[in-house]
Short mmCIF file of C-alpha atoms in Angstrom, two decimals:
data_model
loop_
_atom_site.label_atom_id
_atom_site.label_comp_id
_atom_site.label_asym_id
_atom_site.label_seq_id
_atom_site.Cartn_x
_atom_site.Cartn_y
_atom_site.Cartn_z
CA UNK A 1 155.44 95.91 -85.90
CA UNK A 2 157.68 93.09 -87.15
CA UNK A 3 154.67 91.37 -88.78
CA UNK A 4 153.35 94.38 -90.43
CA UNK A 5 156.48 95.88 -91.96
CA UNK A 6 157.90 94.86 -95.55
CA UNK A 7 161.49 94.08 -96.36
CA UNK A 8 161.39 97.21 -98.64
CA UNK A 9 160.31 99.47 -95.83
CA UNK A 10 162.76 97.62 -93.44
CA UNK A 11 165.59 98.46 -95.72
CA UNK A 12 164.53 102.11 -96.14
CA UNK A 13 164.34 102.60 -92.51
CA UNK A 14 167.64 101.17 -91.73
CA UNK A 15 169.28 103.33 -94.43
CA UNK A 16 167.65 106.34 -92.95
CA UNK A 17 168.88 105.49 -89.49
CA UNK A 18 172.50 104.86 -90.83
CA UNK A 19 172.52 108.24 -92.37
CA UNK A 20 171.14 109.99 -89.20
CA UNK A 21 173.64 108.24 -87.08
CA UNK A 22 176.58 109.08 -89.20
CA UNK A 23 175.51 112.76 -89.22
CA UNK A 24 175.45 112.84 -85.28
CA UNK A 25 178.69 110.80 -85.06
CA UNK A 26 180.63 112.99 -87.46
CA UNK A 27 179.69 116.18 -85.70
CA UNK A 28 181.89 115.25 -82.65
CA UNK A 29 184.99 115.03 -84.94
CA UNK A 30 184.51 117.30 -87.92
CA UNK A 31 184.50 120.60 -85.95
CA UNK A 32 188.10 120.05 -84.58
CA UNK A 33 189.57 120.63 -87.99
CA UNK A 34 187.48 123.91 -88.46
CA UNK A 35 188.24 125.26 -84.93
CA UNK A 36 191.25 127.63 -85.90
CA UNK A 37 189.12 129.12 -88.80
CA UNK A 38 185.96 129.45 -86.61
CA UNK A 39 187.83 131.31 -83.65
CA UNK A 40 189.81 133.34 -86.29
CA UNK A 41 186.43 134.73 -87.95
CA UNK A 42 184.39 134.91 -84.61
CA UNK A 43 187.16 136.24 -82.24
CA UNK A 44 186.68 133.84 -79.36
CA UNK A 45 189.71 131.78 -78.91
CA UNK A 46 189.18 131.66 -75.09
CA UNK A 47 185.97 129.73 -75.65
CA UNK A 48 187.51 127.17 -77.97
CA UNK A 49 186.86 124.10 -75.82
CA UNK A 50 183.24 124.94 -75.38
CA UNK A 51 182.23 124.42 -78.99
CA UNK A 52 183.11 120.71 -78.87
CA UNK A 53 182.30 120.16 -75.18
CA UNK A 54 178.86 121.88 -75.08
CA UNK A 55 177.63 119.47 -77.89
CA UNK A 56 179.05 116.54 -75.98
CA UNK A 57 177.44 117.52 -72.72
CA UNK A 58 173.89 118.09 -74.22
CA UNK A 59 174.16 114.76 -75.89
CA UNK A 60 175.01 113.02 -72.77
CA UNK A 61 172.30 114.63 -70.75
CA UNK A 62 169.37 114.01 -73.23
CA UNK A 63 170.53 110.42 -74.13
CA UNK A 64 168.62 108.51 -71.41
CA UNK A 65 165.63 111.03 -71.69
CA UNK A 66 165.07 110.37 -75.37
CA UNK A 67 165.50 106.63 -74.72
CA UNK A 68 162.59 106.62 -72.15
CA UNK A 69 160.30 108.93 -74.09
CA UNK A 70 160.66 106.79 -77.15
CA UNK A 71 159.41 103.96 -74.94
CA UNK A 72 156.55 106.11 -73.97
CA UNK A 73 155.60 107.88 -77.16
CA UNK A 74 156.94 105.99 -79.85
CA UNK A 75 160.36 105.65 -81.67
CA UNK A 76 159.30 107.37 -84.95
CA UNK A 77 157.82 110.42 -83.14
CA UNK A 78 160.89 111.02 -80.76
CA UNK A 79 163.37 110.37 -83.52
CA UNK A 80 161.71 112.80 -85.82
CA UNK A 81 161.66 115.41 -83.02
CA UNK A 82 165.24 114.84 -82.14
CA UNK A 83 166.31 115.02 -85.66
CA UNK A 84 164.51 118.33 -86.42
CA UNK A 85 166.04 119.89 -83.25
CA UNK A 86 169.47 118.74 -84.54
CA UNK A 87 168.90 120.16 -87.98
CA UNK A 88 167.63 123.40 -86.64
CA UNK A 89 170.95 123.45 -84.48
CA UNK A 90 172.89 122.70 -87.45
CA UNK A 91 171.47 125.54 -89.55
CA UNK A 92 171.78 128.22 -86.82
CA UNK A 93 175.32 127.06 -86.21
CA UNK A 94 176.07 127.71 -89.77
CA UNK A 95 174.71 131.22 -89.67
CA UNK A 96 176.29 132.14 -85.97
CA UNK A 97 177.75 135.58 -86.04
CA UNK A 98 179.60 135.27 -82.58
CA UNK A 99 181.32 132.66 -80.41
CA UNK A 100 178.55 132.93 -77.86
CA UNK A 101 175.75 132.29 -80.36
CA UNK A 102 177.66 129.41 -81.64
CA UNK A 103 178.04 127.77 -78.37
CA UNK A 104 174.25 128.16 -77.83
CA UNK A 105 173.47 126.65 -81.25
CA UNK A 106 175.84 123.72 -80.71
CA UNK A 107 174.00 123.08 -77.48
CA UNK A 108 170.72 122.83 -79.34
CA UNK A 109 172.53 120.61 -81.88
CA UNK A 110 173.47 118.46 -79.00
CA UNK A 111 170.13 118.27 -77.61
CA UNK A 112 168.82 116.77 -80.70
CA UNK A 113 171.79 114.47 -81.20
CA UNK A 114 170.81 112.46 -78.01
CA UNK A 115 168.07 111.11 -80.08
CA UNK A 116 170.00 110.33 -83.19
CA UNK A 117 172.82 108.49 -81.11
CA UNK A 118 170.20 106.33 -79.18
CA UNK A 119 166.99 105.65 -80.82
CA UNK A 120 168.34 104.10 -84.09
CA UNK A 121 169.66 101.20 -82.05
CA UNK A 122 166.40 100.86 -80.34
CA UNK A 123 164.50 100.80 -83.76
CA UNK A 124 166.85 98.13 -85.18
CA UNK A 125 166.05 96.03 -81.95
CA UNK A 126 162.45 96.40 -82.77
CA UNK A 127 162.68 95.69 -86.50
CA UNK A 128 164.95 92.66 -86.62
CA UNK A 129 164.90 89.15 -85.05
CA UNK A 130 168.08 88.29 -83.06
CA UNK A 131 170.48 87.11 -85.67
CA UNK A 132 169.76 89.82 -88.08
CA UNK A 133 169.48 92.47 -85.42
CA UNK A 134 173.15 91.66 -84.24
CA UNK A 135 174.57 91.97 -87.90
CA UNK A 136 172.78 95.26 -88.60
CA UNK A 137 173.80 96.80 -85.19
CA UNK A 138 177.31 95.62 -85.95
CA UNK A 139 177.07 97.81 -89.17
CA UNK A 140 175.50 100.56 -87.28
CA UNK A 141 178.34 100.54 -84.59
CA UNK A 142 180.87 100.59 -87.60
CA UNK A 143 179.52 103.98 -88.65
CA UNK A 144 181.37 105.57 -85.60
CA UNK A 145 184.75 104.31 -86.79
CA UNK A 146 183.93 105.60 -90.34
CA UNK A 147 182.81 108.92 -88.98
CA UNK A 148 186.27 108.96 -87.04
CA UNK A 149 188.15 108.49 -90.22
CA UNK A 150 186.27 110.83 -92.47
CA UNK A 151 185.40 113.58 -90.12
CA UNK A 152 188.76 115.27 -89.67
CA UNK A 153 189.65 114.87 -93.46
CA UNK A 154 186.01 116.11 -94.54
CA UNK A 155 186.21 119.00 -92.14
CA UNK A 156 189.58 120.14 -93.56
CA UNK A 157 188.39 119.89 -97.21
CA UNK A 158 185.22 121.98 -96.37
CA UNK A 159 187.27 124.60 -94.72
CA UNK A 160 190.00 124.89 -97.30
CA UNK A 161 187.59 124.80 -100.35
CA UNK A 162 184.17 126.01 -99.13
CA UNK A 163 183.72 127.55 -95.71
CA UNK A 164 183.69 126.42 -92.03
CA UNK A 165 180.10 127.15 -92.12
CA UNK A 166 179.53 124.19 -94.59
CA UNK A 167 180.39 121.65 -91.92
CA UNK A 168 177.09 122.47 -90.25
CA UNK A 169 175.04 123.11 -93.65
CA UNK A 170 175.94 119.59 -94.99
CA UNK A 171 173.69 118.08 -92.41
CA UNK A 172 170.53 119.62 -93.82
CA UNK A 173 170.04 117.87 -97.18
CA UNK A 174 171.13 114.49 -95.87
CA UNK A 175 169.05 114.88 -92.59
CA UNK A 176 166.10 115.91 -94.46
CA UNK A 177 166.16 112.95 -96.91
CA UNK A 178 166.72 110.60 -94.09
CA UNK A 179 163.63 112.03 -92.10
CA UNK A 180 161.48 111.78 -95.29
CA UNK A 181 162.67 108.14 -96.00
CA UNK A 182 161.79 107.07 -92.24
CA UNK A 183 158.62 109.00 -92.20
CA UNK A 184 157.14 107.31 -95.16
CA UNK A 185 158.55 103.78 -94.50
CA UNK A 186 157.95 103.50 -90.86
CA UNK A 187 154.56 102.60 -89.35
CA UNK A 188 154.21 102.48 -85.67
CA UNK A 189 151.12 101.52 -83.59
CA UNK A 190 150.94 102.53 -79.92
CA UNK A 191 148.45 101.71 -77.35
CA UNK A 192 146.06 104.72 -76.47
CA UNK A 193 146.57 105.19 -72.87
CA UNK A 194 147.25 107.91 -70.48
CA UNK A 195 151.12 108.52 -70.21
CA UNK A 196 153.05 109.86 -67.52
CA UNK A 197 156.05 112.17 -67.99
CA UNK A 198 158.49 112.21 -65.27
CA UNK A 199 159.18 115.84 -65.33
CA UNK A 200 160.82 116.18 -61.90
CA UNK A 201 163.07 113.36 -62.87
CA UNK A 202 164.12 114.99 -66.26
CA UNK A 203 164.71 118.37 -64.44
CA UNK A 204 166.71 117.06 -61.55
CA UNK A 205 168.75 114.59 -63.92
CA UNK A 206 169.57 117.34 -66.41
CA UNK A 207 170.70 119.70 -63.76
CA UNK A 208 172.72 117.27 -61.76
CA UNK A 209 174.50 115.91 -64.73
CA UNK A 210 175.26 119.37 -65.91
CA UNK A 211 176.80 120.41 -62.58
CA UNK A 212 178.88 117.19 -62.83
CA UNK A 213 180.10 117.40 -66.14
CA UNK A 214 180.99 121.26 -65.78
CA UNK A 215 182.75 120.35 -62.74
CA UNK A 216 184.76 117.76 -64.57
CA UNK A 217 185.66 120.32 -67.14
CA UNK A 218 186.79 122.80 -64.68
CA UNK A 219 188.91 120.06 -63.00
CA UNK A 220 190.61 119.40 -66.12
CA UNK A 221 190.90 123.06 -66.92
CA UNK A 222 191.86 124.90 -70.20
CA UNK A 223 194.71 123.21 -72.06
CA UNK A 224 194.64 120.32 -69.65
CA UNK A 225 196.03 122.38 -66.73
CA UNK A 226 194.62 121.14 -63.41
CA UNK A 227 192.26 123.39 -61.56
CA UNK A 228 190.09 122.80 -58.48
CA UNK A 229 189.21 124.66 -55.35
CA UNK A 230 186.06 125.04 -53.14
CA UNK A 231 183.93 126.04 -56.15
CA UNK A 232 184.64 122.91 -58.04
CA UNK A 233 184.16 120.83 -54.88
CA UNK A 234 180.75 122.49 -54.35
CA UNK A 235 179.65 121.69 -57.84
CA UNK A 236 180.55 118.08 -57.27
CA UNK A 237 178.72 117.94 -53.83
CA UNK A 238 175.61 119.61 -55.39
CA UNK A 239 175.62 117.13 -58.43
CA UNK A 240 175.92 114.25 -55.95
CA UNK A 241 172.86 115.65 -54.00
CA UNK A 242 170.99 116.24 -57.01
CA UNK A 243 171.56 112.76 -58.54
CA UNK A 244 170.88 111.06 -55.02
CA UNK A 245 167.49 112.98 -55.10
CA UNK A 246 166.97 111.91 -58.66
CA UNK A 247 167.10 108.18 -57.64
CA UNK A 248 164.55 108.92 -54.86
CA UNK A 249 162.31 110.45 -57.57
CA UNK A 250 162.83 107.51 -59.80
CA UNK A 251 161.73 104.97 -57.23
CA UNK A 252 158.34 106.75 -56.80
CA UNK A 253 157.76 107.59 -60.45
CA UNK A 254 155.05 105.39 -62.48
CA UNK A 255 157.32 106.06 -65.66
CA UNK A 256 160.80 106.82 -64.46
CA UNK A 257 163.21 108.06 -67.17
CA UNK A 258 165.84 105.73 -66.07
CA UNK A 259 163.95 102.46 -64.78
CA UNK A 260 165.98 101.30 -61.81
CA UNK A 261 164.63 97.83 -62.60
CA UNK A 262 167.02 97.56 -65.40
CA UNK A 263 170.02 97.59 -62.98
CA UNK A 264 168.58 94.50 -61.24
CA UNK A 265 169.33 92.48 -64.52
CA UNK A 266 172.80 90.98 -64.07
CA UNK A 267 173.48 91.06 -67.79
CA UNK A 268 172.65 94.65 -67.96
CA UNK A 269 174.61 95.63 -65.06
CA UNK A 270 177.68 93.77 -66.20
CA UNK A 271 177.27 95.21 -69.86
CA UNK A 272 177.15 98.58 -68.23
CA UNK A 273 180.18 97.99 -66.09
CA UNK A 274 182.39 96.56 -68.82
CA UNK A 275 181.19 99.47 -71.24
CA UNK A 276 182.24 102.02 -68.64
CA UNK A 277 185.87 100.57 -68.28
CA UNK A 278 186.22 100.01 -71.99
CA UNK A 279 185.23 103.67 -72.74
CA UNK A 280 187.73 104.78 -70.00
CA UNK A 281 190.52 102.80 -71.81
CA UNK A 282 189.09 104.05 -75.16
CA UNK A 283 189.90 107.71 -74.47
CA UNK A 284 193.29 107.05 -73.30
CA UNK A 285 194.10 105.11 -76.65
CA UNK A 286 192.31 107.76 -78.91
CA UNK A 287 193.81 110.88 -77.33
CA UNK A 288 197.22 109.78 -75.96
CA UNK A 289 198.69 107.65 -78.74
CA UNK A 290 198.75 110.54 -81.05
CA UNK A 291 200.47 112.52 -78.42
CA UNK A 292 203.08 109.77 -78.13
CA UNK A 293 203.60 109.78 -81.79
CA UNK A 294 204.06 113.49 -81.95
CA UNK A 295 205.57 114.23 -78.52
CA UNK A 296 207.95 111.11 -78.08
CA UNK A 297 208.65 110.16 -81.62
CA UNK A 298 208.66 113.54 -82.90
CA UNK A 299 206.26 112.95 -85.85
CA UNK A 300 203.98 115.48 -87.39
CA UNK A 301 200.18 115.79 -86.66
CA UNK A 302 199.31 114.47 -90.17
CA UNK A 303 201.63 111.55 -89.85
CA UNK A 304 200.28 110.60 -86.37
CA UNK A 305 196.80 110.80 -87.70
CA UNK A 306 197.75 108.23 -90.42
CA UNK A 307 199.20 106.13 -87.77
CA UNK A 308 195.84 105.97 -86.05
CA UNK A 309 193.96 104.75 -89.24
CA UNK A 310 194.48 101.11 -88.19
CA UNK A 311 192.25 101.78 -85.25
CA UNK A 312 189.54 103.34 -87.36
CA UNK A 313 189.70 100.35 -89.68
CA UNK A 314 189.79 97.65 -87.02
CA UNK A 315 186.85 99.04 -84.97
CA UNK A 316 184.24 98.69 -87.78
CA UNK A 317 185.80 95.42 -88.69
CA UNK A 318 185.33 94.34 -85.07
CA UNK A 319 181.82 95.60 -85.03
CA UNK A 320 180.94 93.57 -88.05
CA UNK A 321 182.41 90.32 -86.69
CA UNK A 322 180.60 90.86 -83.42
CA UNK A 323 177.28 91.27 -85.43
CA UNK A 324 178.09 87.87 -87.28
CA UNK A 325 179.40 85.87 -84.24
CA UNK A 326 177.11 86.79 -81.30
CA UNK A 327 174.27 84.43 -82.32
CA UNK A 328 176.79 81.65 -82.50
CA UNK A 329 179.18 82.15 -79.66
CA UNK A 330 177.28 83.97 -77.25
CA UNK A 331 178.13 87.20 -75.35
CA UNK A 332 180.60 85.83 -72.77
CA UNK A 333 182.89 84.14 -75.26
CA UNK A 334 183.13 87.37 -77.51
CA UNK A 335 183.79 89.40 -74.37
CA UNK A 336 186.67 87.03 -73.24
CA UNK A 337 188.32 86.79 -76.72
CA UNK A 338 188.06 90.64 -77.09
CA UNK A 339 189.42 91.29 -73.47
CA UNK A 340 192.42 89.08 -74.41
CA UNK A 341 193.01 91.33 -77.53
CA UNK A 342 192.64 94.43 -75.31
CA UNK A 343 195.06 93.25 -72.50
CA UNK A 344 197.65 92.30 -75.27
CA UNK A 345 197.48 95.70 -76.84
CA UNK A 346 197.57 97.65 -73.69
CA UNK A 347 200.26 95.68 -72.10
CA UNK A 348 202.16 96.36 -75.19
CA UNK A 349 201.59 100.23 -74.70
CA UNK A 350 202.75 99.95 -71.14
CA UNK A 351 206.03 98.34 -72.23
CA UNK A 352 207.05 100.48 -75.16
CA UNK A 353 209.61 103.12 -74.86
CA UNK A 354 211.14 105.90 -77.34
CA UNK A 355 213.38 103.21 -79.00
CA UNK A 356 210.60 100.80 -79.66
CA UNK A 357 209.57 100.24 -83.26
CA UNK A 358 206.65 102.54 -84.29
CA UNK A 359 204.98 99.63 -86.25
CA UNK A 360 204.64 97.75 -83.06
CA UNK A 361 202.43 100.45 -81.66
CA UNK A 362 200.63 100.43 -84.86
CA UNK A 363 199.83 96.73 -84.35
CA UNK A 364 198.77 97.18 -80.78
CA UNK A 365 196.57 100.02 -82.06
CA UNK A 366 194.89 97.68 -84.59
CA UNK A 367 194.17 95.06 -81.64
CA UNK A 368 192.66 97.86 -79.69
CA UNK A 369 190.41 98.53 -82.52
CA UNK A 370 189.27 95.08 -83.01
CA UNK A 371 188.52 94.76 -79.27
CA UNK A 372 186.51 97.83 -79.08
CA UNK A 373 184.42 96.98 -82.13
CA UNK A 374 183.84 93.50 -80.87
CA UNK A 375 182.86 94.12 -77.26
CA UNK A 376 180.93 97.30 -77.47
CA UNK A 377 178.75 95.99 -80.47
CA UNK A 378 178.10 92.65 -78.70
CA UNK A 379 177.21 94.57 -75.55
CA UNK A 380 174.73 96.79 -77.43
CA UNK A 381 172.99 93.80 -79.03
CA UNK A 382 172.87 91.93 -75.61
CA UNK A 383 171.33 95.02 -73.77
CA UNK A 384 168.74 95.57 -76.47
CA UNK A 385 167.82 91.96 -76.41
CA UNK A 386 167.70 91.46 -72.73
CA UNK A 387 164.37 93.49 -72.35
CA UNK A 388 161.13 93.78 -73.97
CA UNK A 389 160.12 96.52 -76.20
CA UNK A 390 158.58 98.68 -73.50
CA UNK A 391 161.88 99.00 -71.85
CA UNK A 392 164.36 98.71 -74.69
CA UNK A 393 164.72 102.37 -75.45
CA UNK A 394 165.68 103.09 -71.77
CA UNK A 395 168.19 100.08 -71.69
CA UNK A 396 169.96 101.15 -74.69
CA UNK A 397 169.99 104.80 -73.80
CA UNK A 398 171.37 103.88 -70.18
CA UNK A 399 174.19 101.84 -71.78
CA UNK A 400 175.22 104.69 -74.14
CA UNK A 401 174.88 107.18 -71.31
CA UNK A 402 177.34 104.97 -69.19
CA UNK A 403 179.79 104.92 -72.08
CA UNK A 404 179.82 108.51 -72.65
CA UNK A 405 180.21 109.09 -68.69
CA UNK A 406 183.20 106.69 -69.00
CA UNK A 407 184.84 108.72 -71.65
CA UNK A 408 184.22 111.81 -69.79
CA UNK A 409 185.76 110.76 -66.55
CA UNK A 410 188.63 108.89 -68.33
CA UNK A 411 189.80 111.99 -70.18
CA UNK A 412 189.61 114.04 -66.99
CA UNK A 413 191.44 111.61 -64.73
CA UNK A 414 194.23 110.78 -67.24
CA UNK A 415 194.48 114.41 -67.79
CA UNK A 416 195.26 115.10 -64.35
CA UNK A 417 197.99 112.35 -64.56
CA UNK A 418 199.55 113.84 -67.81
CA UNK A 419 202.80 115.97 -67.59
CA UNK A 420 204.50 117.44 -70.53
CA UNK A 421 207.21 119.47 -69.38
CA UNK A 422 207.04 123.25 -69.21
CA UNK A 423 203.87 125.33 -70.03
CA UNK A 424 205.12 126.10 -73.47
CA UNK A 425 207.47 123.32 -74.66
CA UNK A 426 206.88 119.51 -74.55
CA UNK A 427 209.89 117.74 -72.96
CA UNK A 428 209.89 114.19 -74.66
CA UNK A 429 211.46 112.56 -71.71
CA UNK A 430 208.73 113.90 -69.15
CA UNK A 431 206.04 113.07 -71.65
CA UNK A 432 207.34 109.60 -72.13
CA UNK A 433 207.36 108.99 -68.38
CA UNK A 434 203.78 110.44 -67.91
CA UNK A 435 202.30 108.49 -70.88
CA UNK A 436 204.10 105.40 -69.56
CA UNK A 437 202.31 105.70 -66.15
CA UNK A 438 198.92 106.29 -67.89
CA UNK A 439 199.27 103.20 -70.12
CA UNK A 440 200.17 101.12 -67.08
CA UNK A 441 196.91 102.07 -65.45
CA UNK A 442 195.15 101.31 -68.65
CA UNK A 443 196.69 97.83 -68.60
CA UNK A 444 195.58 97.17 -65.36
CA UNK A 445 191.93 98.27 -66.27
CA UNK A 446 192.16 95.85 -69.25
CA UNK A 447 192.81 93.13 -66.60
CA UNK A 448 189.64 94.18 -64.83
CA UNK A 449 187.74 93.94 -68.12
CA UNK A 450 189.13 90.35 -68.68
CA UNK A 451 188.11 89.23 -65.22
CA UNK A 452 184.52 90.75 -65.54
CA UNK A 453 184.24 88.95 -68.99
CA UNK A 454 184.60 85.59 -67.22
CA UNK A 455 181.71 86.28 -65.00
CA UNK A 456 179.60 88.00 -67.72
CA UNK A 457 176.22 86.00 -68.40
CA UNK A 458 176.54 83.79 -71.54
CA UNK A 459 173.38 85.23 -72.97
CA UNK A 460 173.20 82.47 -75.47
CA UNK A 461 171.05 82.70 -78.57
CA UNK A 462 168.10 81.06 -77.03
CA UNK A 463 167.90 83.68 -74.16
CA UNK A 464 168.24 86.58 -76.61
CA UNK A 465 165.48 85.16 -78.81
CA UNK A 466 163.07 84.77 -75.72
CA UNK A 467 163.68 88.43 -75.08
CA UNK A 468 163.17 89.22 -78.75
CA UNK A 469 159.82 87.21 -78.93
CA UNK A 470 158.65 88.97 -75.70
CA UNK A 471 159.50 92.30 -77.40
CA UNK A 472 157.30 91.26 -80.39
#
């Protein structure tokens, strides 16, 4: 594919992928500002959390499935299918007349978003040689930071001046343009051969992950209250049994959805492990720093949002730096440098108190953003370059899946550790002590990331180019 495509077509495909990735990324944040208006009109405040969580749950489950199907049936075909499902879910969400309907339509949207969050990285891996690939994937990773900044603001503007339904309708024109651009510019040739679809693996994996993620949501409970009981334990047990059965199926499938051979690669295994820990840390910074600003320092929600902007600026900056540096320095050096930034920032969070300067926390926040951008982008490039084209979709998808799983487990575990005082009022002293303990755990996890960085394979440029040449 690389020899046949023109520079003009490559640019058009890349722009289309950027647009599609942005639409999928912003859907995770833009809805938050619209929730009061949505629940007010549709009368379903008790189902508040499901509007957001069902989208993320559907995205998580379908991510590895789309990755493998793109290896079997082509990136272009699976991307278009996923995008059409996403746009259909967006349109239906916009016309929803009840909370139950909106939840189902958001699930449909998430089923399509699994393709938009994974396949673009795989296509970039196919289109570009290693040095250019790293830079383009760095820019693509920065889109998530841009979506994090613009999502709440754009959502607020649309709700205030148009309607909450516009946050779903806006996906349609941009998504259709991106689909047309990619359809016209991207040519893909696939070998004509009989292809096996791992239907048992898809079903068992989907049901097992649904039970696991649903049990996690029950464990956290509504409003962060701890819940549990035999029912939740049974769901965890059932999910464990199903996922063990899934591994048994994958070992015997001619075309497994998650090829177990990927985990024999030391580089991919280390990348997945570091990604998991980083995303556990990531949710603590994103969710609990605003709580510190508001509950301990007494700042307003708007002011705390402004104080988080350095994170959203530093993340894309780190992504771009990683894209430019990885071919020169290699994966290990970027991971070590980034882990040092991460450890300094999280040790700082663990040491602050109610009398600490607010600008000190802002500085630590900036360092965290740089670290997340550097490491996660470098790991994406490394994973996509470590395998040939026939496994690239599954490799990138499995890494994305591990990251989202880390965020899910992180927010649940830290949620169980969080105490704010009484049910109705936040006690600043209680909250400060609770967040202090959480940040200490986060600092120790950062030590783990640093230690793992030292034993991460170097994956110098030559190794990555060999993988890239094999992919060609």
